[in-house]
Amino acid sequence: ICALLGHPRQCPHGSFIPPGPCCEKAGENIESIVSPLDKKQSGFRGKVAYILTHDHPHIKKLMSLGIVPGSELKLVQTFPSFVVTVGETQIALETDIAKEIYVRG
């Protein structure tokens, strides 16, 4: 799992993860296959891997919109707000929320 996530230094709850032997071997050369939505470009298609937030209203809002781990989405635009399509629904998201949605694709 460590290699799959790109040897993270922090868990989704914000706790420090001590580096193991695989992390020391990997150094800084391995890139995660999971990254925040705000780092993607328009046209990106992928699946939600997880949501990293300590703000429970954000989680409730995203769940009510269908943005949950495993859901497929398409990033339509990134400025002035992030617009994603999930199923047949198009949703505008603030940047601070887009930073909390980790995707793979």
C-alpha positions as MATLAB code, in Angstrom:
seq = 'ICALLGHPRQCPHGSFIPPGPCCEKAGENIESIVSPLDKKQSGFRGKVAYILTHDHPHIKKLMSLGIVPGSELKLVQTFPSFVVTVGETQIALETDIAKEIYVRG';
ca = [
       0.000    0.000    0.000;
       2.848    2.328    0.797;
       4.269    2.006   -2.722;
       0.807    2.322   -4.273;
       0.222    5.643   -2.513;
       3.693    6.979   -3.263;
       5.159    6.518    0.237;
       3.051    9.165    2.027;
       4.453   10.897    5.080;
       0.998   11.531    6.547;
      -2.139    9.393    6.867;
      -5.574   10.687    5.742;
      -6.222   11.730    9.349;
      -3.070   13.876    9.495;
      -0.948   11.543   11.623;
       2.735   11.093   10.818;
       3.699    7.793    9.140;
       7.237    6.688   10.004;
       9.238    5.728    6.906;
       9.881    2.036    6.444;
      12.545    0.225    4.414;
      10.528    0.601    1.200;
      10.306    4.367    1.701;
      14.035    4.667    2.251;
      14.742    2.642   -0.918;
      12.286    4.682   -2.961;
      13.653    8.059   -1.911;
      11.920   10.824   -3.801;
      11.797    8.984   -7.154;
       8.378    7.362   -6.856;
       5.325    9.398   -7.682;
       1.965    8.585   -6.182;
      -0.784    7.302   -8.470;
      -3.201    9.166   -6.215;
      -3.191   12.976   -6.189;
      -5.490   15.835   -5.208;
      -8.058   16.956   -7.751;
      -6.706   20.521   -7.700;
      -3.464   19.258   -9.303;
      -5.282   17.862  -12.364;
      -6.034   19.606  -15.654;
      -9.346   20.040  -17.434;
     -10.370   16.860  -19.227;
      -9.009   14.549  -16.520;
     -11.080   11.402  -15.984;
     -10.597    9.176  -12.990;
     -11.966    7.675   -9.805;
     -12.136    9.122   -6.334;
      -9.607    7.246   -4.175;
     -10.355    8.962   -0.870;
     -11.323   12.271    0.696;
      -8.858   13.856    3.123;
     -10.599   16.378    5.357;
     -11.171   17.098    9.004;
     -14.271   19.126    8.126;
     -17.280   16.822    8.480;
     -19.662   19.208    6.645;
     -17.379   18.889    3.580;
     -17.668   15.089    3.686;
     -21.449   15.272    4.035;
     -21.678   17.757    1.163;
     -19.518   15.619   -1.135;
     -21.398   12.428   -0.241;
     -24.742   14.084   -0.956;
     -23.399   15.091   -4.384;
     -22.247   11.547   -5.185;
     -18.541   12.236   -4.739;
     -17.492    9.200   -2.723;
     -14.547    6.794   -2.960;
     -14.923    4.695   -6.095;
     -17.095    7.186   -7.980;
     -15.947    8.153  -11.459;
     -15.619   11.805  -12.338;
     -14.523   14.090  -15.137;
     -12.869   17.444  -14.503;
     -14.561   19.918  -16.834;
     -12.823   23.146  -15.773;
     -10.374   24.417  -13.161;
     -10.932   28.176  -13.229;
     -12.574   30.204  -11.740;
     -13.876   27.164   -9.863;
     -13.440   23.434  -10.276;
     -16.325   21.891  -12.200;
     -16.689   18.114  -12.223;
     -19.167   15.737  -13.763;
     -20.226   12.764  -11.654;
     -22.706   10.545  -13.444;
     -25.172   12.919  -15.104;
     -24.570   15.715  -12.582;
     -22.232   18.666  -13.022;
     -20.915   20.206   -9.797;
     -18.889   23.354   -9.061;
     -16.398   23.034   -6.214;
     -14.293   25.582   -4.370;
     -10.524   25.100   -4.541;
     -10.291   24.194   -0.839;
     -12.703   21.300   -1.406;
     -10.957   20.174   -4.632;
      -7.718   19.911   -2.613;
      -9.395   17.385   -0.315;
     -10.511   14.985   -3.079;
      -7.775   12.498   -3.995;
      -8.185   10.832   -7.372;
      -6.480    8.248   -9.531;
      -6.803    7.864  -13.217;
];
